[in-house]
Short mmCIF file of C-alpha atoms and ligand atoms in Angstrom, two decimals:
data_model
loop_
_atom_site.label_atom_id
_atom_site.label_comp_id
_atom_site.label_asym_id
_atom_site.label_seq_id
_atom_site.Cartn_x
_atom_site.Cartn_y
_atom_site.Cartn_z
CA UNK A 758 72.85 -10.08 -44.12
CA UNK A 759 73.11 -12.60 -41.36
CA UNK A 760 70.27 -15.04 -41.16
CA UNK A 761 68.72 -15.89 -37.90
CA UNK A 762 69.73 -19.46 -37.08
CA UNK A 763 66.73 -21.72 -37.32
CA UNK A 764 63.65 -20.09 -35.89
CA UNK A 765 62.67 -23.24 -34.08
CA UNK A 766 66.04 -23.50 -32.47
CA UNK A 767 65.75 -21.75 -29.12
CA UNK A 768 68.67 -19.37 -29.19
CA UNK A 769 70.18 -17.30 -26.45
CA UNK A 770 67.89 -14.33 -27.15
CA UNK A 771 64.19 -14.03 -26.72
CA UNK A 772 63.41 -13.75 -30.45
CA UNK A 773 63.01 -17.45 -30.92
CA UNK A 774 60.76 -17.75 -27.95
CA UNK A 775 58.67 -14.83 -29.25
CA UNK A 776 58.05 -16.45 -32.59
CA UNK A 777 57.67 -20.08 -31.69
CA UNK A 778 54.49 -21.82 -30.66
CA UNK A 779 56.11 -23.18 -27.54
CA UNK A 780 56.70 -19.79 -25.93
CA UNK A 781 54.29 -17.73 -23.86
CA UNK A 782 51.09 -16.62 -25.59
CA UNK A 783 51.88 -12.93 -25.87
CA UNK A 784 48.58 -12.01 -27.51
CA UNK A 785 46.59 -13.57 -24.68
CA UNK A 786 48.80 -11.94 -22.06
CA UNK A 787 48.35 -8.52 -23.68
CA UNK A 788 44.60 -9.07 -23.93
CA UNK A 789 44.35 -10.01 -20.26
CA UNK A 790 46.19 -6.84 -19.28
CA UNK A 791 44.39 -4.63 -21.80
CA UNK A 792 40.83 -5.52 -20.77
CA UNK A 793 41.01 -4.58 -17.06
CA UNK A 794 43.06 -1.45 -17.80
CA UNK A 795 40.54 -0.33 -20.42
CA UNK A 796 37.55 -1.06 -18.22
CA UNK A 797 39.15 0.88 -15.36
CA UNK A 798 39.93 3.83 -17.65
CA UNK A 799 36.40 3.88 -19.04
CA UNK A 800 34.85 3.82 -15.56
CA UNK A 801 37.14 6.61 -14.35
CA UNK A 802 36.43 8.75 -17.42
CA UNK A 803 32.68 8.26 -17.22
CA UNK A 804 32.06 8.55 -13.50
CA UNK A 805 34.91 10.76 -12.26
CA UNK A 806 36.01 12.93 -15.19
CA UNK A 807 32.82 13.41 -17.22
CA UNK A 808 30.91 15.51 -14.63
CA UNK A 809 33.83 17.96 -14.47
CA UNK A 810 34.54 18.21 -18.18
CA UNK A 811 34.25 21.56 -19.95
CA UNK A 812 32.09 23.35 -20.86
CA UNK A 813 29.79 22.06 -18.12
CA UNK A 814 26.05 21.61 -18.50
CA UNK A 815 24.58 25.08 -18.22
CA UNK A 816 22.66 24.70 -21.50
CA UNK A 817 21.58 21.86 -23.76
CA UNK A 818 24.39 22.80 -26.16
CA UNK A 819 27.00 22.79 -23.37
CA UNK A 820 25.93 19.44 -21.95
CA UNK A 821 25.89 18.03 -25.49
CA UNK A 822 29.52 19.07 -25.93
CA UNK A 823 30.40 17.65 -22.53
CA UNK A 824 28.77 14.35 -23.52
CA UNK A 825 30.66 14.34 -26.85
CA UNK A 826 34.02 14.79 -25.14
CA UNK A 827 33.24 12.03 -22.64
CA UNK A 828 32.10 9.59 -25.36
CA UNK A 829 35.12 10.29 -27.53
CA UNK A 830 37.43 9.91 -24.52
CA UNK A 831 35.82 6.55 -23.75
CA UNK A 832 36.32 5.56 -27.38
CA UNK A 833 39.94 6.68 -27.44
CA UNK A 834 41.05 5.31 -24.06
CA UNK A 835 41.20 1.60 -25.05
CA UNK A 836 43.11 2.55 -28.22
CA UNK A 837 45.68 4.62 -26.30
CA UNK A 838 45.99 1.96 -23.63
CA UNK A 839 46.47 -0.71 -26.31
CA UNK A 840 49.26 1.24 -28.02
CA UNK A 841 51.09 2.15 -24.80
CA UNK A 842 50.64 -1.33 -23.31
CA UNK A 843 52.03 -2.98 -26.44
CA UNK A 844 55.00 -0.58 -26.45
CA UNK A 845 55.80 -1.22 -22.79
CA UNK A 846 55.34 -4.97 -23.25
CA UNK A 847 57.66 -4.97 -26.25
CA UNK A 848 60.34 -3.02 -24.41
CA UNK A 849 60.18 -5.34 -21.39
CA UNK A 850 59.72 -8.74 -23.03
CA UNK A 851 61.17 -8.48 -26.53
CA UNK A 852 64.20 -6.27 -26.01
CA UNK A 853 67.54 -7.71 -27.10
CA UNK A 854 69.57 -9.10 -24.22
CA UNK A 855 73.16 -7.95 -23.77
CA UNK A 856 75.39 -9.72 -26.26
CA UNK A 857 72.53 -10.75 -28.52
CA UNK A 858 73.50 -9.46 -31.97
CA UNK A 859 71.20 -11.76 -33.91
CA UNK A 860 68.43 -10.52 -36.21
CA UNK A 861 64.86 -10.95 -35.20
CA UNK A 862 62.84 -13.74 -36.79
CA UNK A 863 61.64 -13.12 -40.36
CA UNK A 864 58.01 -12.04 -40.22
CA UNK A 865 55.50 -12.58 -42.98
CA UNK A 866 52.02 -11.21 -43.40
CA UNK A 867 49.36 -12.55 -41.10
CA UNK A 868 46.02 -12.46 -42.90
CA UNK A 869 43.82 -12.77 -39.84
CA UNK A 870 45.63 -10.05 -37.89
CA UNK A 871 45.62 -7.74 -40.92
CA UNK A 872 41.92 -8.33 -41.55
CA UNK A 873 41.00 -7.61 -37.94
CA UNK A 874 43.22 -4.54 -37.94
CA UNK A 875 41.41 -3.10 -40.97
CA UNK A 876 37.96 -4.04 -39.64
CA UNK A 877 38.47 -2.63 -36.14
CA UNK A 878 40.16 0.62 -37.21
CA UNK A 879 37.47 1.15 -39.86
CA UNK A 880 34.70 0.63 -37.32
CA UNK A 881 36.30 3.05 -34.87
CA UNK A 882 36.68 5.74 -37.54
CA UNK A 883 33.15 5.20 -38.88
CA UNK A 884 31.76 5.39 -35.34
CA UNK A 885 33.59 8.67 -34.68
CA UNK A 886 32.32 10.03 -38.01
CA UNK A 887 28.69 9.02 -37.46
CA UNK A 888 28.58 10.09 -33.82
CA UNK A 889 30.34 13.37 -34.50
CA UNK A 890 28.11 14.23 -37.44
CA UNK A 891 24.92 13.50 -35.51
CA UNK A 892 26.09 15.43 -32.46
CA UNK A 893 27.01 18.41 -34.62
CA UNK A 894 23.38 18.70 -35.69
CA UNK A 895 21.66 18.07 -32.35
CA UNK A 896 20.56 19.93 -30.39
CA UNK A 897 20.00 23.02 -32.54
CA UNK A 898 23.38 22.96 -34.27
CA UNK A 899 25.27 22.19 -31.04
CA UNK A 900 25.67 25.87 -30.13
CA UNK A 901 27.62 26.77 -33.28
CA UNK A 902 26.90 29.68 -35.61
CA UNK A 903 24.88 28.41 -38.57
CA UNK A 904 24.76 31.52 -40.72
CA UNK A 905 21.60 33.43 -41.64
CA UNK A 906 19.51 30.35 -42.58
CA UNK A 907 20.05 27.58 -39.98
CA UNK A 908 19.33 24.05 -41.10
CA UNK A 909 19.27 22.73 -37.50
CA UNK A 910 16.95 25.12 -35.66
CA UNK A 911 16.01 24.69 -32.03
CA UNK A 912 12.35 24.06 -31.27
CA UNK A 913 10.52 27.16 -30.07
CA UNK A 914 7.66 29.47 -31.00
CA UNK A 915 8.62 32.54 -33.05
CA UNK A 916 6.78 35.53 -31.64
CA UNK A 917 7.00 39.30 -31.77
CA UNK A 918 6.34 39.63 -28.03
CA UNK A 919 8.13 37.22 -25.73
CA UNK A 920 6.25 35.55 -22.92
CA UNK A 921 7.71 33.42 -20.10
CA UNK A 922 4.69 31.14 -19.90
CA UNK A 923 4.96 29.45 -23.29
CA UNK A 924 7.83 27.98 -25.28
CA UNK A 925 8.62 31.32 -26.91
CA UNK A 926 11.98 31.65 -28.61
CA UNK A 927 13.90 34.55 -27.13
CA UNK A 928 15.70 36.50 -29.84
CA UNK A 929 18.94 38.10 -28.74
CA UNK A 930 21.03 40.09 -31.15
CA UNK A 931 24.71 40.03 -30.23
CA UNK A 932 26.56 43.03 -31.64
CA UNK A 933 30.34 42.93 -31.65
CA UNK A 934 32.38 46.06 -32.12
CA UNK A 935 35.83 47.20 -31.13
CA UNK A 936 35.89 46.35 -28.25
CA UNK A 937 32.66 45.44 -26.61
CA UNK A 938 29.59 43.29 -26.99
CA UNK A 939 26.13 44.75 -26.71
CA UNK A 940 22.81 42.95 -26.94
CA UNK A 941 19.55 43.96 -28.55
CA UNK A 942 16.16 42.42 -27.88
CA UNK A 943 13.71 42.90 -30.79
CA UNK A 944 10.87 41.40 -28.70
CA UNK A 945 11.43 44.22 -26.18
CA UNK A 946 11.22 47.17 -28.54
CA UNK A 947 14.79 46.74 -29.83
CA UNK A 948 16.18 47.59 -26.39
CA UNK A 949 19.99 47.43 -26.18
CA UNK A 950 21.95 46.34 -23.11
CA UNK A 951 25.61 46.03 -22.20
CA UNK A 952 25.07 42.91 -20.09
CA UNK A 953 23.27 39.74 -21.05
CA UNK A 954 20.54 38.05 -19.08
CA UNK A 955 18.81 34.91 -20.28
CA UNK A 956 15.72 33.07 -19.08
CA UNK A 957 16.20 29.58 -17.68
CA UNK A 958 14.66 26.66 -19.54
CA UNK A 959 13.59 28.75 -22.54
CA UNK A 960 15.00 28.46 -26.09
CA UNK A 961 17.28 31.31 -27.16
CA UNK A 962 18.14 32.35 -30.71
CA UNK A 963 21.33 34.41 -30.93
CA UNK A 964 21.72 36.69 -33.95
CA UNK A 965 25.41 37.48 -33.99
CA UNK A 966 26.75 40.35 -36.07
CA UNK A 967 29.47 43.00 -36.02
CA UNK A 968 29.73 46.72 -36.67
CA UNK A 969 33.34 46.67 -37.79
CA UNK A 970 35.87 43.82 -37.95
CA UNK A 971 35.35 40.10 -37.37
CA UNK A 972 34.72 39.22 -33.73
CA UNK A 973 33.51 35.96 -32.25
CA UNK A 974 30.79 35.60 -29.65
CA UNK A 975 31.99 32.92 -27.26
CA UNK A 976 29.80 32.24 -24.25
CA UNK A 977 31.87 29.41 -22.86
CA UNK A 978 29.50 28.06 -20.21
CA UNK A 979 26.58 28.24 -22.63
CA UNK A 980 28.45 26.12 -25.17
CA UNK A 981 27.83 28.82 -27.78
CA UNK A 982 30.42 30.13 -30.19
CA UNK A 983 29.58 32.06 -33.33
CA UNK A 984 31.60 34.41 -35.52
CA UNK A 985 30.49 38.03 -35.58
CA UNK A 986 30.95 39.29 -39.13
CA UNK A 987 29.95 42.73 -40.36
CA UNK A 988 26.80 42.56 -42.53
CA UNK A 989 26.18 38.91 -41.64
CA UNK A 990 23.37 37.63 -39.41
CA UNK A 991 24.94 34.52 -37.83
CA UNK A 992 22.40 32.45 -35.89
CA UNK A 993 23.16 30.10 -33.00
CA UNK A 994 20.88 28.40 -30.46
CA UNK A 995 21.00 27.33 -26.84
CA UNK A 996 18.52 26.48 -24.13
CA UNK A 997 19.71 27.29 -20.60
CA UNK A 998 19.02 24.64 -17.98
CA UNK A 999 20.77 26.09 -14.92
CA UNK A 1000 20.73 29.41 -13.12
CA UNK A 1001 24.10 31.11 -12.78
CA UNK A 1002 26.75 33.38 -14.23
CA UNK A 1003 28.55 32.90 -17.52
CA UNK A 1004 31.35 34.71 -19.32
CA UNK A 1005 31.21 36.15 -22.81
CA UNK A 1006 34.53 36.55 -24.55
CA UNK A 1007 35.59 37.68 -27.97
CA UNK A 1008 37.28 34.70 -29.59
CA UNK A 1009 38.67 36.36 -32.70
CA UNK A 1010 41.71 38.58 -32.55
CA UNK A 1011 40.08 41.90 -33.37
CA UNK A 1012 42.53 44.64 -32.51
CA UNK A 1013 44.56 46.08 -29.72
CA UNK A 1014 41.95 45.68 -26.94
CA UNK A 1015 40.73 42.25 -28.06
CA UNK A 1016 41.89 40.79 -24.75
CA UNK A 1017 39.67 43.19 -22.83
CA UNK A 1018 36.61 42.36 -24.90
CA UNK A 1019 34.58 40.33 -22.45
CA UNK A 1020 31.64 40.71 -20.14
CA UNK A 1021 29.40 38.61 -17.97
CA UNK A 1022 25.93 37.25 -18.32
CA UNK A 1023 23.42 35.55 -16.12
CA UNK A 1024 20.79 32.89 -16.48
CA UNK A 1025 17.82 33.91 -14.33
CA UNK A 1026 14.25 32.70 -13.97
CA UNK A 1027 11.95 33.57 -16.89
CA UNK A 1028 9.96 35.97 -14.69
CA UNK A 1029 13.14 37.71 -13.50
CA UNK A 1030 14.33 37.96 -17.09
CA UNK A 1031 11.08 39.51 -18.21
CA UNK A 1032 11.22 42.06 -15.39
CA UNK A 1033 14.83 42.92 -16.29
CA UNK A 1034 14.14 43.30 -20.02
CA UNK A 1035 10.95 45.29 -19.54
CA UNK A 1036 12.64 47.55 -17.00
CA UNK A 1037 15.46 48.35 -19.43
CA UNK A 1038 13.00 48.88 -22.25
CA UNK A 1039 11.01 51.39 -20.18
CA UNK A 1040 14.15 53.18 -19.03
CA UNK A 1041 15.49 53.46 -22.57
CA UNK A 1042 12.13 54.66 -23.82
CA UNK A 1043 12.02 57.38 -21.17
CA UNK A 1044 15.62 58.44 -21.65
CA UNK A 1045 15.26 58.66 -25.42
CA UNK A 1046 17.75 55.85 -26.03
CA UNK A 1047 15.31 53.79 -28.07
CA UNK A 1048 14.61 56.76 -30.30
CA UNK A 1049 18.33 57.43 -30.75
CA UNK A 1050 19.18 53.83 -31.61
CA UNK A 1051 19.06 52.75 -35.22
CA UNK A 1052 15.92 50.69 -35.93
CA UNK A 1053 16.41 47.03 -35.15
CA UNK A 1054 17.83 45.22 -38.17
CA UNK A 1055 19.64 41.94 -38.72
CA UNK A 1056 22.83 43.74 -39.75
CA UNK A 1057 24.09 47.29 -39.57
CA UNK A 1058 26.44 49.52 -41.51
CA UNK A 1059 27.80 51.95 -38.96
CA UNK A 1060 28.94 54.37 -41.64
CA UNK A 1061 25.36 55.11 -42.69
CA UNK A 1062 23.48 55.17 -39.42
CA UNK A 1063 21.84 58.57 -39.65
CA UNK A 1064 20.58 58.48 -36.09
CA UNK A 1065 24.11 58.70 -34.73
CA UNK A 1066 24.50 62.15 -36.22
CA UNK A 1067 27.45 63.36 -38.21
CA UNK A 1068 29.01 65.17 -35.28
CA UNK A 1069 29.20 62.02 -33.20
CA UNK A 1070 30.80 60.14 -36.06
CA UNK A 1071 33.40 62.84 -36.54
CA UNK A 1072 34.17 63.35 -32.87
CA UNK A 1073 33.90 60.00 -31.20
CA UNK A 1074 34.78 57.96 -34.25
CA UNK A 1075 32.29 55.13 -34.03
CA UNK A 1076 32.31 54.28 -37.69
CA UNK A 1077 34.01 50.93 -37.21
CA UNK A 1078 36.20 49.28 -39.82
CA UNK A 1079 38.15 51.79 -41.90
CA UNK A 1080 36.65 54.41 -39.67
CA UNK A 1081 38.01 56.57 -36.96
CA UNK A 1082 39.24 53.86 -34.61
CA UNK A 1083 42.31 53.82 -36.79
CA UNK A 1084 42.68 57.25 -38.33
CA UNK A 1085 44.71 57.12 -41.51
CA UNK A 1086 48.08 58.82 -42.00
CA UNK A 1087 48.01 62.47 -41.12
CA UNK A 1088 50.46 65.26 -40.39
CA UNK A 1089 52.36 64.22 -37.26
CA UNK A 1090 51.27 60.57 -37.46
CA UNK A 1091 52.47 59.38 -40.87
CA UNK A 1092 51.52 55.77 -40.06
CA UNK A 1093 48.16 56.55 -38.56
CA UNK A 1094 47.19 56.88 -34.94
CA UNK A 1095 45.58 53.77 -33.49
CA UNK A 1096 45.19 55.20 -30.00
CA UNK A 1097 43.52 58.58 -29.83
CA UNK A 1098 40.08 58.96 -31.41
CU1 CU B 1891 36.45 41.20 -30.74
#
């Protein structure tokens, strides 16, 4: 292998200049370019990008996620800029000139550079770990489903009758089934609705469950996402802080109409919410809906809900998983019939 002629002997290429003490101070040059680029990137991320980042700031959970993304982007930007800047600098300054077939200078370990490399990368990783772990817990589990016994609850008073004047926790049961979400409100007589309204500036406790397969309750603007499993009471929290409309989507492939499994919700004033919920409760009481619904429970087994009546189960096929949504093989449909009930 050809040896580079003496390293101190300025050759025709740039290698010698790069390694010698007499050449330009590349580290300083890179630093002087890296600092203003990083500062500019951080300012742009924080003041221009951050306010528009998903998922917005409609709830405490959503704005927490928005903050996390902005902080991690600010952390990552100087690293990305450093890598790209070094690559561009190397291509421009250290590339071999035409006709230069010599090897680069032999490079040995550099204790100080290696030590700083390990220290800085370790600090960045530890920061991301500590920040991410803390932000996962606050506020109230960051809008994620925590299972039936949350270890990061949101502050709020647990009551049997919800009132807009105090800090009462609103309990909302989210029921997923193929292919719709419905919502039950135990503090309003177990009333069930097809749309979701929430009171502004009040803590909300979602109890997410399913009647059949696994769905996922994803209220994007609320920053809430929780799996809906049959016979599991999955709890998630959020506290709205803005009036407006939000979308609820199923985020777990759950069958042929999964893509159509969405509806809309609204954050309204606490008084408007109370009027809406009470109105529905009274209507459902009058119409006999409350009496026909199964008693409010944290989970349901649709195959044993006596209130539905056997005829309904046979005809409409609302038994959920392994039920009549997908009738098994029969005469004429040897592979089952996933379409007609
Ligand atoms: Cu679904």
